[in-house]
Short mmCIF file of C-alpha atoms in Angstrom, two decimals:
data_model
loop_
_atom_site.label_atom_id
_atom_site.label_comp_id
_atom_site.label_asym_id
_atom_site.label_seq_id
_atom_site.Cartn_x
_atom_site.Cartn_y
_atom_site.Cartn_z
CA MET A 243 -28.43 130.01 11.72
CA GLU A 244 -28.67 130.32 15.46
CA THR A 245 -30.76 132.96 17.17
CA SER A 246 -27.68 134.83 18.36
CA GLU A 247 -26.37 135.01 14.77
CA LEU A 248 -29.71 136.28 13.54
CA GLN A 249 -29.99 138.91 16.24
CA CYS A 250 -26.49 140.18 15.40
CA GLN A 251 -27.65 141.10 11.91
CA PRO A 252 -28.44 144.81 11.74
CA GLY A 253 -32.10 145.52 12.30
CA VAL A 254 -33.42 142.11 13.33
CA SER A 255 -33.25 142.89 17.01
CA ARG A 256 -35.30 146.05 16.33
CA LEU A 257 -38.11 144.16 14.64
CA SER A 258 -41.42 144.33 16.42
CA VAL A 259 -44.45 142.25 15.53
CA ASP A 260 -46.67 145.23 16.29
CA GLU A 261 -44.67 147.56 14.07
CA LEU A 262 -44.60 145.07 11.19
CA HIS A 263 -48.40 144.83 11.39
CA LEU A 264 -48.64 148.63 11.64
CA LEU A 265 -46.53 149.10 8.50
CA ARG A 266 -48.70 146.59 6.69
CA GLY A 267 -51.83 148.43 7.79
CA LEU A 268 -50.48 151.81 6.72
CA LEU A 269 -49.94 150.48 3.22
CA ALA A 270 -53.59 149.49 2.93
CA PHE A 271 -55.90 151.37 0.58
CA PRO A 272 -56.60 154.82 2.10
CA GLY A 273 -59.73 155.15 4.16
CA GLU A 274 -60.91 156.45 7.50
CA PRO A 275 -59.62 153.38 9.37
CA VAL A 276 -56.07 154.14 8.18
CA ARG A 277 -56.45 157.83 9.07
CA GLU A 278 -57.70 156.86 12.55
CA LEU A 279 -54.83 154.39 12.95
CA VAL A 280 -52.33 157.16 12.23
CA GLN A 281 -54.09 159.51 14.66
CA ASP A 282 -54.16 156.88 17.40
CA LEU A 283 -50.56 155.77 17.00
CA ALA A 284 -48.70 159.00 16.20
CA THR A 285 -47.93 159.43 19.89
CA VAL A 286 -46.55 155.88 20.11
CA TRP A 287 -44.55 155.87 16.86
CA ASP A 288 -42.87 159.27 16.53
CA TRP A 289 -42.17 158.71 12.82
CA LEU A 290 -45.95 159.14 12.26
CA ALA A 291 -46.21 162.66 13.70
CA GLY A 292 -45.82 164.52 10.38
CA ALA A 293 -48.24 162.15 8.70
CA GLU A 294 -50.88 162.78 11.35
CA ARG A 295 -50.75 166.54 10.75
CA GLN A 296 -50.97 166.20 6.96
CA LEU A 297 -53.71 163.56 6.96
CA ALA A 298 -55.86 165.75 9.18
CA THR A 299 -56.30 168.14 6.24
CA LEU A 300 -55.71 165.91 3.21
CA GLY A 301 -58.83 165.06 1.23
CA MET A 302 -59.62 161.39 0.72
CA ASP A 303 -59.70 161.74 -3.10
CA GLU A 304 -56.27 163.37 -3.11
CA TRP A 305 -54.88 160.70 -0.77
CA ARG A 306 -56.31 157.88 -2.89
CA ALA A 307 -54.93 159.45 -6.08
CA GLU A 308 -51.48 159.45 -4.49
CA TYR A 309 -51.90 155.82 -3.45
CA ARG A 310 -52.89 154.83 -6.99
CA ARG A 311 -49.99 156.78 -8.50
CA LEU A 312 -47.48 155.13 -6.19
CA PHE A 313 -48.69 151.53 -5.98
CA PHE A 314 -51.19 150.62 -8.72
CA ARG A 315 -50.38 149.32 -12.15
CA GLY A 316 -52.80 150.90 -14.56
CA GLN A 317 -52.41 152.83 -17.76
CA GLN A 318 -49.12 154.07 -16.35
CA ALA A 319 -46.63 152.01 -14.39
CA ALA A 320 -46.75 152.30 -10.61
CA GLN A 321 -44.04 154.63 -9.32
CA CYS A 322 -43.25 152.26 -6.43
CA PRO A 323 -44.61 148.78 -7.10
CA PRO A 324 -44.91 146.95 -3.75
CA PHE A 325 -44.02 143.52 -5.15
CA ALA A 326 -40.66 141.78 -4.68
CA THR A 327 -40.88 140.46 -8.23
CA ASP A 328 -40.46 144.01 -9.55
CA TYR A 329 -37.04 144.22 -7.85
CA ALA A 330 -35.82 140.69 -8.56
CA GLY A 331 -32.75 139.87 -10.55
CA PRO A 332 -32.53 137.27 -13.30
CA GLY A 333 -33.34 133.78 -12.10
CA GLU A 334 -34.87 134.97 -8.82
CA GLU A 335 -38.39 133.85 -7.98
CA PRO A 336 -39.53 135.94 -5.01
CA ALA A 337 -43.14 134.78 -5.14
CA TRP A 338 -42.06 131.15 -4.96
CA THR A 339 -39.60 131.98 -2.16
CA MET A 340 -42.48 133.34 -0.10
CA VAL A 341 -44.80 130.42 -0.94
CA SER A 342 -42.02 128.07 0.13
CA LEU A 343 -41.55 129.90 3.43
CA HIS A 344 -45.29 129.71 4.13
CA LEU A 345 -45.36 125.99 3.38
CA ARG A 346 -42.27 125.16 5.45
CA ALA A 347 -43.62 127.19 8.40
CA GLY A 348 -47.01 125.54 8.11
CA PHE A 349 -48.76 128.89 7.64
CA PRO A 350 -51.69 129.20 5.25
CA LEU A 351 -51.29 131.39 2.19
CA THR A 352 -53.34 134.58 2.22
CA ASN A 353 -55.46 135.97 -0.59
CA MET A 354 -52.68 138.47 -1.38
CA PRO A 355 -49.91 137.74 -3.90
CA PRO A 356 -47.11 136.11 -1.89
CA ASP A 357 -44.51 138.67 -3.04
CA TYR A 358 -46.69 141.68 -2.09
CA LEU A 359 -44.95 143.73 0.60
CA CYS A 360 -47.92 143.58 2.98
CA ALA A 361 -48.05 139.77 2.69
CA GLU A 362 -44.30 139.59 3.30
CA LEU A 363 -44.47 141.87 6.35
CA ASN A 364 -47.27 139.71 7.69
CA LEU A 365 -45.24 136.54 7.18
CA LEU A 366 -42.20 138.10 8.85
CA ALA A 367 -44.37 139.06 11.85
CA GLU A 368 -45.78 135.52 12.07
CA LEU A 369 -42.29 134.03 11.88
CA LEU A 370 -41.05 136.44 14.54
CA GLU A 371 -43.93 135.39 16.81
CA SER A 372 -43.24 131.71 16.11
CA GLU A 373 -39.44 131.77 16.23
CA HIS A 374 -39.40 129.84 19.52
CA ASP A 375 -41.39 126.97 17.99
CA LEU A 376 -40.02 127.07 14.44
CA GLY A 377 -36.43 128.02 15.13
CA PRO A 378 -34.57 130.99 13.67
CA ALA A 379 -33.79 129.58 10.20
CA LEU A 380 -37.08 130.52 8.53
CA LEU A 381 -37.06 133.95 10.16
CA GLY A 382 -33.52 134.49 8.90
CA GLU A 383 -34.49 133.44 5.40
CA ALA A 384 -37.47 135.81 5.36
CA TRP A 385 -35.32 138.60 6.80
CA ASP A 386 -32.66 138.11 4.11
CA HIS A 387 -35.32 138.06 1.39
CA LEU A 388 -36.88 141.34 2.56
CA ARG A 389 -33.47 142.99 2.96
CA GLY A 390 -32.81 142.05 -0.65
CA TRP A 391 -35.54 144.28 -2.08
CA VAL A 392 -37.26 146.46 0.52
CA PRO A 393 -34.45 149.07 0.69
CA GLU A 394 -34.77 149.74 -3.05
CA PHE A 395 -38.56 149.95 -2.78
CA ALA A 396 -38.35 152.23 0.28
CA ALA A 397 -35.76 154.55 -1.29
CA ARG A 398 -37.95 154.88 -4.37
CA LEU A 399 -41.01 155.48 -2.19
CA GLU A 400 -39.26 158.18 -0.19
CA ARG A 401 -38.26 159.98 -3.42
CA GLN A 402 -41.65 159.65 -5.13
CA ALA A 403 -44.17 160.10 -2.31
CA GLN A 404 -45.92 163.42 -1.92
CA VAL A 405 -47.86 162.32 1.15
CA GLU A 406 -45.86 162.36 4.38
CA LEU A 407 -47.39 159.07 5.53
CA TYR A 408 -45.65 157.22 2.71
CA ARG A 409 -42.37 159.10 3.18
CA GLY A 410 -42.49 158.14 6.86
CA VAL A 411 -43.22 154.50 6.02
CA ALA A 412 -40.33 154.58 3.54
CA ARG A 413 -37.89 155.99 6.10
CA ARG A 414 -38.98 153.44 8.69
CA LEU A 415 -38.62 150.56 6.23
CA LEU A 416 -35.12 151.79 5.39
CA GLU A 417 -34.23 151.90 9.09
CA LEU A 418 -35.48 148.37 9.61
CA PHE A 419 -34.22 146.62 6.48
CA VAL A 420 -30.84 148.19 5.68
#
């Protein structure tokens, strides 16, 4: 796939390394660094404005309870599991797909599960940064993989989230990956 073909796909030309890293950071476990990140960047990324207002008054325990409800597997199933494997069809192996992409790109694996959304956003950002050296094929493969499951995750997140930060992340993911 040539670069021009890849850039003609909806959304790819809108991808930003900075925004991919921001989305990954916003999905981190709630803490003051995430709250400060939202405060600092709400003027840059307008889709964070509502989240900034809500997080200014939201208690940390309440925010963390929402995070656990949405993303953690515990006694009850996570409402919005952030793993590609949870959205895979029969015969699909999303974790192996991501391991394979890491290996072919020559990138080290992280300590996160390879099919975890944050790990996948990180890989997509690295591939976007390295497209000139690696060529567009790996970026296109990662893009297609994420488009295959992120819209379902994001739609579920937008429906289930009670914290505006996560609804905003969901809407932005839908804009980028549909």
